[in-house]
mmCIF file of C-alpha atoms in Angstrom:
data_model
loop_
_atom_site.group_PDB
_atom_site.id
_atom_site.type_symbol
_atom_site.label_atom_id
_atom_site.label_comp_id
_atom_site.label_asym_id
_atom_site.label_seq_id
_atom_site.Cartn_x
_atom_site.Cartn_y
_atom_site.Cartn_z
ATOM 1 C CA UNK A 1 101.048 -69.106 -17.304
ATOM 2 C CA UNK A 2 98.263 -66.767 -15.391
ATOM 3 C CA UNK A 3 99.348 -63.594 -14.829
ATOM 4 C CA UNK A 4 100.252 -62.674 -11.233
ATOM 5 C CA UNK A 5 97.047 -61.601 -9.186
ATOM 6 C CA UNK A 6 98.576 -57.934 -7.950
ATOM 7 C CA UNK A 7 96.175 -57.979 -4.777
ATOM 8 C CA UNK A 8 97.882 -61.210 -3.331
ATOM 9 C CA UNK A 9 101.790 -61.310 -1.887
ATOM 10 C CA UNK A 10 103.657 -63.395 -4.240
ATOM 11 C CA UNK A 11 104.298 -66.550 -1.466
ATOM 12 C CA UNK A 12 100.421 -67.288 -1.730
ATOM 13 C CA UNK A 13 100.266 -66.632 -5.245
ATOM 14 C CA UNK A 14 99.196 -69.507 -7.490
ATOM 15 C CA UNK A 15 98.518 -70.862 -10.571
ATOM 16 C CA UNK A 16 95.338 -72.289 -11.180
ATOM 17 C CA UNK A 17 95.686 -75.804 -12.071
ATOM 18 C CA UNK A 18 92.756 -78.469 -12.971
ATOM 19 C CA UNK A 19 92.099 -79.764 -9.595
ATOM 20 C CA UNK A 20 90.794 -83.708 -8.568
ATOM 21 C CA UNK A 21 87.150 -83.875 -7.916
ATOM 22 C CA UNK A 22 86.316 -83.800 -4.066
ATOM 23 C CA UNK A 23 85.437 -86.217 -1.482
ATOM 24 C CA UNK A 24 81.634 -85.581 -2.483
ATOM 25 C CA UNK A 25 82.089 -86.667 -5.519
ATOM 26 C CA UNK A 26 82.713 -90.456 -5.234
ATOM 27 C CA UNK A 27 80.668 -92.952 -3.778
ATOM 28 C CA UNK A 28 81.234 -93.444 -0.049
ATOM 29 C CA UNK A 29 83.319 -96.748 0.503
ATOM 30 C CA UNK A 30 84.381 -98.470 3.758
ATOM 31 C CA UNK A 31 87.978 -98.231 3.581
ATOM 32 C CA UNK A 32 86.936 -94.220 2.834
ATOM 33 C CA UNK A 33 85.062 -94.276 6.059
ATOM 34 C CA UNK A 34 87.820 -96.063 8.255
ATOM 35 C CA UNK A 35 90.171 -93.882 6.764
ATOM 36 C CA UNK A 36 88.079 -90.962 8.493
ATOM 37 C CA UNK A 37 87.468 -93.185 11.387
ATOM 38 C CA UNK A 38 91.347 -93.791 11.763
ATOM 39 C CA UNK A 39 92.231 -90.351 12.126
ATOM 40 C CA UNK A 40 89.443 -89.507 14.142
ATOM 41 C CA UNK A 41 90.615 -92.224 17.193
ATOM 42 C CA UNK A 42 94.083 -90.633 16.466
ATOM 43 C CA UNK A 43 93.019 -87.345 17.222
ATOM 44 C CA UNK A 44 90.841 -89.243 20.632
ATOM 45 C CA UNK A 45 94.227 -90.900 21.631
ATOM 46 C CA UNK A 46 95.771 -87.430 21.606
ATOM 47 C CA UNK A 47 93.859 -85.850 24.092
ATOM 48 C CA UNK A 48 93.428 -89.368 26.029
ATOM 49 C CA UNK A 49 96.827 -89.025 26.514
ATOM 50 C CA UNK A 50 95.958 -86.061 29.402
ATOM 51 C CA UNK A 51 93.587 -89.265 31.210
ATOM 52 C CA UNK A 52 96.880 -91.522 31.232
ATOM 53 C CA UNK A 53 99.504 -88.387 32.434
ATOM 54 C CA UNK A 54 96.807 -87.558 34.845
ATOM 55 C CA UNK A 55 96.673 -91.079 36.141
ATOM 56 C CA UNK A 56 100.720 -91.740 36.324
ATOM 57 C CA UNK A 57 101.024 -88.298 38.219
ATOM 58 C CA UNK A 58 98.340 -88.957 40.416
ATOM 59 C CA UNK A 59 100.073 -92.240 41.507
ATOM 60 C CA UNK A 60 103.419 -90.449 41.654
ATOM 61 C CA UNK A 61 101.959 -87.715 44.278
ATOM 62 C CA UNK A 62 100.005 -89.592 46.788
ATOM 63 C CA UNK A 63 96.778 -91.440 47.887
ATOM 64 C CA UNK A 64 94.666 -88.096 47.958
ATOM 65 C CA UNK A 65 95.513 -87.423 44.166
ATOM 66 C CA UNK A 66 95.317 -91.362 42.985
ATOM 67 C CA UNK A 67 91.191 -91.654 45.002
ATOM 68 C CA UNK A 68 90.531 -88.583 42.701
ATOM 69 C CA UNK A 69 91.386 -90.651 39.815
ATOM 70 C CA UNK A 70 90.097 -93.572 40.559
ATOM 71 C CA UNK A 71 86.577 -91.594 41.548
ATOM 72 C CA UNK A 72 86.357 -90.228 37.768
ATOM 73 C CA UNK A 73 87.391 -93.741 36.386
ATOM 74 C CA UNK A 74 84.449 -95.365 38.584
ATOM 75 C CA UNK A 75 82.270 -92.842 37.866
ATOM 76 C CA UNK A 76 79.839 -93.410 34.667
ATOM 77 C CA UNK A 77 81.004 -90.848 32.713
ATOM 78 C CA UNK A 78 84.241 -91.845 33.990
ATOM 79 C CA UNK A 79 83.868 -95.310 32.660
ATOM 80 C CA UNK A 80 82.150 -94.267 28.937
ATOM 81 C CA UNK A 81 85.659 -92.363 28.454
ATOM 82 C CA UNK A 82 87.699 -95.052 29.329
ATOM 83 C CA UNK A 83 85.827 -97.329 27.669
ATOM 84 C CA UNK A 84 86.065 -95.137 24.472
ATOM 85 C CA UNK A 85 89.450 -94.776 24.817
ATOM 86 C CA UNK A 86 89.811 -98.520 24.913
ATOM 87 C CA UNK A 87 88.207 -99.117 21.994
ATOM 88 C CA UNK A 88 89.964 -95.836 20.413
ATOM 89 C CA UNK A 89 93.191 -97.692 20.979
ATOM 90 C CA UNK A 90 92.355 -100.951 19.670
ATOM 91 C CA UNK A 91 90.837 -99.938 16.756
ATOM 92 C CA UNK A 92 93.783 -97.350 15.963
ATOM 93 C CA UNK A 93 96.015 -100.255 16.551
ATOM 94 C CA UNK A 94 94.423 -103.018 13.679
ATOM 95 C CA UNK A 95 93.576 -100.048 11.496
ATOM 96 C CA UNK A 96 97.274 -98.979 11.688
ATOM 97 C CA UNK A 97 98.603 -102.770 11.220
ATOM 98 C CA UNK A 98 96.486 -102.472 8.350
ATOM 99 C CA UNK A 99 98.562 -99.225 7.015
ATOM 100 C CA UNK A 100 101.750 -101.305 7.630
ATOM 101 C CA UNK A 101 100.568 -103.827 5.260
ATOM 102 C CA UNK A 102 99.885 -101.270 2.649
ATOM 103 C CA UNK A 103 102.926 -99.767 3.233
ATOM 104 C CA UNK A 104 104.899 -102.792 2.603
ATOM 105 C CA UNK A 105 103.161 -102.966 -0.617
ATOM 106 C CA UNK A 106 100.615 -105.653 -0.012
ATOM 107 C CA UNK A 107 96.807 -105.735 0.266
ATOM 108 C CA UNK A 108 95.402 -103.421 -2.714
ATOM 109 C CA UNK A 109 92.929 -106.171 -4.214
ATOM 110 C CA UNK A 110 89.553 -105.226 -3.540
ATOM 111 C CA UNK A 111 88.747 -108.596 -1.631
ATOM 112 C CA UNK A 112 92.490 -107.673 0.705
ATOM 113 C CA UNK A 113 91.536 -104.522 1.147
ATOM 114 C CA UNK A 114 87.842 -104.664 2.339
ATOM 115 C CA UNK A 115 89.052 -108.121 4.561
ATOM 116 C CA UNK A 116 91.485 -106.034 6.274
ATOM 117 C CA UNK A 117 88.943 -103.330 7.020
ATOM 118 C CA UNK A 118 86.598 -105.373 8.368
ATOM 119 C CA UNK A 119 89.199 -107.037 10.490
ATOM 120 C CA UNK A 120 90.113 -103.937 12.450
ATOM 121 C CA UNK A 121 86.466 -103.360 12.641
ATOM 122 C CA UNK A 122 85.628 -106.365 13.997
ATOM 123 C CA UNK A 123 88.682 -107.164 15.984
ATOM 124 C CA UNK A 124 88.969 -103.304 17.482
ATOM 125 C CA UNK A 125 85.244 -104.101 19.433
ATOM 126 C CA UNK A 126 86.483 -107.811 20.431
ATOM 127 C CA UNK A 127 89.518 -106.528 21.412
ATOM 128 C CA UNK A 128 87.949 -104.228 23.571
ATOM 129 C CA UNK A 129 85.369 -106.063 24.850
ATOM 130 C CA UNK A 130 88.146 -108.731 26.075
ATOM 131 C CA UNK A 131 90.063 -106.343 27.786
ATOM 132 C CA UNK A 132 87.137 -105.030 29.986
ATOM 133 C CA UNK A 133 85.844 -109.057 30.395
ATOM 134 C CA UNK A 134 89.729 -109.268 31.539
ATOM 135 C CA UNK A 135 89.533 -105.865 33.888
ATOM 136 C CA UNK A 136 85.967 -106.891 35.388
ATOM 137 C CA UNK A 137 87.126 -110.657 36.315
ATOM 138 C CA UNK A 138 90.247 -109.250 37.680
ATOM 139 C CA UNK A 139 89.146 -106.500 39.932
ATOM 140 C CA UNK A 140 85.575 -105.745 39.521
ATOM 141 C CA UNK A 141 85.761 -103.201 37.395
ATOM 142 C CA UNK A 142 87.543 -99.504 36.748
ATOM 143 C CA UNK B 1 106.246 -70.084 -5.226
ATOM 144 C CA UNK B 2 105.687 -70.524 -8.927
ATOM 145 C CA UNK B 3 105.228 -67.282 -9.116
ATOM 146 C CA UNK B 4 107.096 -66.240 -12.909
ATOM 147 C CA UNK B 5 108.780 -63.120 -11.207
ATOM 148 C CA UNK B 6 110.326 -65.898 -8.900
ATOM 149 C CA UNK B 7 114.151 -64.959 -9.154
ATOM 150 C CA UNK B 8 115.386 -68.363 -8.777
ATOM 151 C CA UNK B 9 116.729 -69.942 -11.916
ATOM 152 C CA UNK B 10 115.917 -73.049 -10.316
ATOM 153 C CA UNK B 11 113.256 -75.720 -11.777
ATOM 154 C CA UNK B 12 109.821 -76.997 -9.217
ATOM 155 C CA UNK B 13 111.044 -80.064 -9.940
ATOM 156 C CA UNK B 14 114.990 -79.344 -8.861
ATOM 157 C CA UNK B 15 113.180 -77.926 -5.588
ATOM 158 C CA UNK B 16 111.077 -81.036 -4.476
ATOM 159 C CA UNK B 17 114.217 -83.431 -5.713
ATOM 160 C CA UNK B 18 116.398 -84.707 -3.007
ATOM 161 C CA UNK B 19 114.512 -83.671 0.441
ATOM 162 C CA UNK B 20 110.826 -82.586 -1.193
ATOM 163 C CA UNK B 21 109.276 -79.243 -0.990
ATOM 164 C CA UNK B 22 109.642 -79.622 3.048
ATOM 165 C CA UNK B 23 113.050 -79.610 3.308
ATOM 166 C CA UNK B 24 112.732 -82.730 5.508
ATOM 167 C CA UNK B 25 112.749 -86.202 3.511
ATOM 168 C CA UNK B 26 110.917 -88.643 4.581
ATOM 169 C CA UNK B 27 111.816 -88.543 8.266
ATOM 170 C CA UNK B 28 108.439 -88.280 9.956
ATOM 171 C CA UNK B 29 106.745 -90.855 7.831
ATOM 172 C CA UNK B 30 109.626 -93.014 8.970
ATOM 173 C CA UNK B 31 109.250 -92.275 12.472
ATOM 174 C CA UNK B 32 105.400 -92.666 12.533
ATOM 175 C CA UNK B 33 106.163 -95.978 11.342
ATOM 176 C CA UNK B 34 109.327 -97.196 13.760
ATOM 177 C CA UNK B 35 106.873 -95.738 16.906
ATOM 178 C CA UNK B 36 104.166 -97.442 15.301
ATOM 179 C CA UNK B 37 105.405 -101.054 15.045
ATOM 180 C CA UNK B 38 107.307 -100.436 18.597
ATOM 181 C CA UNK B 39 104.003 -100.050 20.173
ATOM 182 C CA UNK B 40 102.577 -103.207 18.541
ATOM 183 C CA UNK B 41 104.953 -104.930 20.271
ATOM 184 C CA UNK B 42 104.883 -103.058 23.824
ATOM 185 C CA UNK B 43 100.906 -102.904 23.433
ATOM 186 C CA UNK B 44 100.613 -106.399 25.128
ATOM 187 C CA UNK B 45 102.626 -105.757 27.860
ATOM 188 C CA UNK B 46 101.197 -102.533 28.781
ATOM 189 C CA UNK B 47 97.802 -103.700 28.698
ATOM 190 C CA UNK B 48 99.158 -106.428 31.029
ATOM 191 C CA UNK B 49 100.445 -103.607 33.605
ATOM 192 C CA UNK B 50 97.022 -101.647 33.431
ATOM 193 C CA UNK B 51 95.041 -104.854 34.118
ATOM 194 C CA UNK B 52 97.654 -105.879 36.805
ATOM 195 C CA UNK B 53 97.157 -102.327 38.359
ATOM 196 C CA UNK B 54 93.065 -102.285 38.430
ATOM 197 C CA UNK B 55 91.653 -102.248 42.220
ATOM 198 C CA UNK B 56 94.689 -101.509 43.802
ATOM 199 C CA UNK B 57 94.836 -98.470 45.710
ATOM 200 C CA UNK B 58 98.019 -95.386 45.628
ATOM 201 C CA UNK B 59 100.359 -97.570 47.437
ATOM 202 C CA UNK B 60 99.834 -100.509 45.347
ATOM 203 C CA UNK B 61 100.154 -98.536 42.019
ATOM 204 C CA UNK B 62 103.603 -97.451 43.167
ATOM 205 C CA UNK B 63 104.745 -100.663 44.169
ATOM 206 C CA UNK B 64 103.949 -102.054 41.044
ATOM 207 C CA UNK B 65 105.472 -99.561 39.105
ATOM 208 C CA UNK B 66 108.602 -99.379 41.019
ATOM 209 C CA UNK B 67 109.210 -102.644 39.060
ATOM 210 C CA UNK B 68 112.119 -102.281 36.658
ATOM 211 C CA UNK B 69 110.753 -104.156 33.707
ATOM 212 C CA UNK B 70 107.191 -102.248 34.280
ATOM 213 C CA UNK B 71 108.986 -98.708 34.546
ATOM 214 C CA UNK B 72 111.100 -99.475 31.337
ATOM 215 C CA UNK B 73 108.172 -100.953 29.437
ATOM 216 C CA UNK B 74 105.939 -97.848 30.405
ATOM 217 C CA UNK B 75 108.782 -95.391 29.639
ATOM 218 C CA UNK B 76 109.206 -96.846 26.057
ATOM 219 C CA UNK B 77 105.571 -96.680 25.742
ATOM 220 C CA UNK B 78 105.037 -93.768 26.261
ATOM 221 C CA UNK B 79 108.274 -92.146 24.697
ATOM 222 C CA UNK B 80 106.695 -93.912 21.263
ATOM 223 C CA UNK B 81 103.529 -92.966 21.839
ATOM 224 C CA UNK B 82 104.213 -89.580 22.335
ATOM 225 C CA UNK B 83 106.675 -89.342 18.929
ATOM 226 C CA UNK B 84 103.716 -91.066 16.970
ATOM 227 C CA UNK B 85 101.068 -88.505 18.135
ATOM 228 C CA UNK B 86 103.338 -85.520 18.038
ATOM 229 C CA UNK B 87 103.768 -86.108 13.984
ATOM 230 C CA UNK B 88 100.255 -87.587 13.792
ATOM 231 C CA UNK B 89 98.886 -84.716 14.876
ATOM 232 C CA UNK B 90 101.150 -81.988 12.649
ATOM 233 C CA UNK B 91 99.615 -84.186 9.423
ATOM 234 C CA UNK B 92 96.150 -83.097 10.671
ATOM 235 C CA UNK B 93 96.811 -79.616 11.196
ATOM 236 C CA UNK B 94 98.839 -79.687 7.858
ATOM 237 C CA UNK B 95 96.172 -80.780 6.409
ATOM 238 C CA UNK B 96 92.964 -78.775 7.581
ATOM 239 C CA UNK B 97 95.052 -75.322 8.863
ATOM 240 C CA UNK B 98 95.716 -73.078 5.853
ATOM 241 C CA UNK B 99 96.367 -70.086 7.552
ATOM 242 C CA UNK B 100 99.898 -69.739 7.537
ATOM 243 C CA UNK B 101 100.172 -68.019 11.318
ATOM 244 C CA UNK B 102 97.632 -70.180 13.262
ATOM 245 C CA UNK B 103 99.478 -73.010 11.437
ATOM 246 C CA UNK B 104 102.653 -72.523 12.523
ATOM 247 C CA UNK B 105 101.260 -71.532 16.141
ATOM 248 C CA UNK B 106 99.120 -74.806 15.787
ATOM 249 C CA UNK B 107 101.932 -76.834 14.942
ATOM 250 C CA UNK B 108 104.439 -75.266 17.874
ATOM 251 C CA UNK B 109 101.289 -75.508 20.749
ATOM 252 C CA UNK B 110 100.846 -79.650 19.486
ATOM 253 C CA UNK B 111 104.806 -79.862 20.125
ATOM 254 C CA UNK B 112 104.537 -78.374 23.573
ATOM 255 C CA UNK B 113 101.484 -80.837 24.599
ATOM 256 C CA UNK B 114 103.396 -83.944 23.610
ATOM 257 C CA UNK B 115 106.600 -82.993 24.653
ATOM 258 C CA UNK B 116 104.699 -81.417 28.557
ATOM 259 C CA UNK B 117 102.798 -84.953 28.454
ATOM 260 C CA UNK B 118 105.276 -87.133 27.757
ATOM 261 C CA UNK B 119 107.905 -85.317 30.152
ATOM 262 C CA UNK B 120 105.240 -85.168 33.034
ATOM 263 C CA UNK B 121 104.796 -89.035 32.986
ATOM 264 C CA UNK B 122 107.898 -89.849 32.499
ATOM 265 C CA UNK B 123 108.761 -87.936 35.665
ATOM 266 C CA UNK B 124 105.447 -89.880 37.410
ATOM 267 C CA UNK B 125 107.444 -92.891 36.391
ATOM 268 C CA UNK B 126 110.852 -92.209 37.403
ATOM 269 C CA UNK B 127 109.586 -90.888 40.446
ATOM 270 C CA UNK B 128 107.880 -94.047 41.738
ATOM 271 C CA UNK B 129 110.650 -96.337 40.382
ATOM 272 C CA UNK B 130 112.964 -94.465 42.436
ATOM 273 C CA UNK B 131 111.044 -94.929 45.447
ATOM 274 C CA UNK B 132 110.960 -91.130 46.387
#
């Protein structure tokens, strides 16, 4: 046991323990990078949530409010962040089926693991992409 | 808290036992599951809603979400999506806010967002079902 550091309140007081190496320290993997990536379109969807309460209020208070909308959704910058968000979903989506698996206990090997990243890679673009193919035959775009 | 003048003749371990150190079990990593495999299911419809909603103009919108199914299936969406981001959200400032005040304030301000954005379109919703 360490003595007590007298300078610090006791509730942040600690004992120093042998602590794991750092992220630096290993070699960068993919699932390490998608884990990153995961949380990161987490965090996107968050604040993408303002775009979808802005949207459903708009519609809720009237045809003045809903053009405004639908003038930042056509608009280019408009259509990057939607777009974003799409993919942001999609990819949060597969990458959190992929946590499922996990959780249930399945999907550690090497080959399962780096398949299943891949997937949600892969799938979270197609994904998107099919949705937008789907939005631009249906009404010529956002 | 393992401080040696701690007066508690309890053990760390006999702390964590039971609930954990947070007091709280294993609730939110429950929830962030049940959310998360509800909106695996509703995904498909919702996307189905959005598409069915592009080009239309306010009047349009509000017909189509005056729809009972569509109101229901939005409202469920967005009830789990809101849950899942809330305790998302309290992981990441868990994890990467040390300071004790600006993460408790940090954790209080991300349950006021989800709970104002999930309130404000459920109202949207509600509103437009009920054809006010």
């Amino acid at each position: 046991m360490q003595p007590a550091n007298p300078s610090k309140p006791p509730m942040t007081a600690r004992i120093e323990r042998p602590l794991s190496p750092h992220l630096q320290t290993y070699r960068w993997t993919l699932t390490m990078a998608l884990s990153i990536v995961h949380r990161a379109t987490g965090v996107a969807l968050y604040f993408g949530t303002l775009l979808l309460a802005w949207w459903l209020i708009a519609a809720a208070s009237g045809p003045g409010a809903y053009a405004n909308v639908q003038a930042f959704t056509g608009s280019i910058i408009g259509k990057l962040i939607v777009f974003g968000y799409t993919w942001a979903l999609m990819h949060h989506l597969l990458s959190g089926l992929r946590h499922l698996v996990w959780d249930l206990g399945y999907g550690f090997k090497a080959s399962e693991r780096e398949a299943m990243t891949w997937g949600a890679l892969i799938g979270g673009v197609s994904l998107t992409v099919l949705v937008w193919i789907a939005a631009y035959a249906i009404g010529g775009g956002r | 808290m393992n401080a040696p003048k701690s007066p508690s003749m309890r053990t760390p371990l006999a702390r964590v036992r039971s609930l954990g150190s947070s007091h709280s079990g294993t609730s939110d990593f429950w929830r962030q599951r049940v959310t998360a495999v509800a909106m695996t299911v509703l995904i498909v419809p919702v996307i189905v809603v959005v598409l069915m909603l592009i080009g239309s103009n306010q009047a349009g919108a509000k017909q189509i979400f005056s729809s009972l199914p569509i109101a229901i299936i939005m409202l469920l969406f967005i009830v789990a999506s809101a849950w899942h981001m809330k305790i998302g959200m309290q992981v990441v400032i868990e994890d990467y806010v040390h300071n004790e005040k600006i993460k408790l304030a940090s954790v209080m301000a991300n349950n006021f967002f989800c709970i104002a954005v999930a309130l404000a379109s459920i109202y949207a919703i509600l509103k437009m079902s009920s054809g006010v």
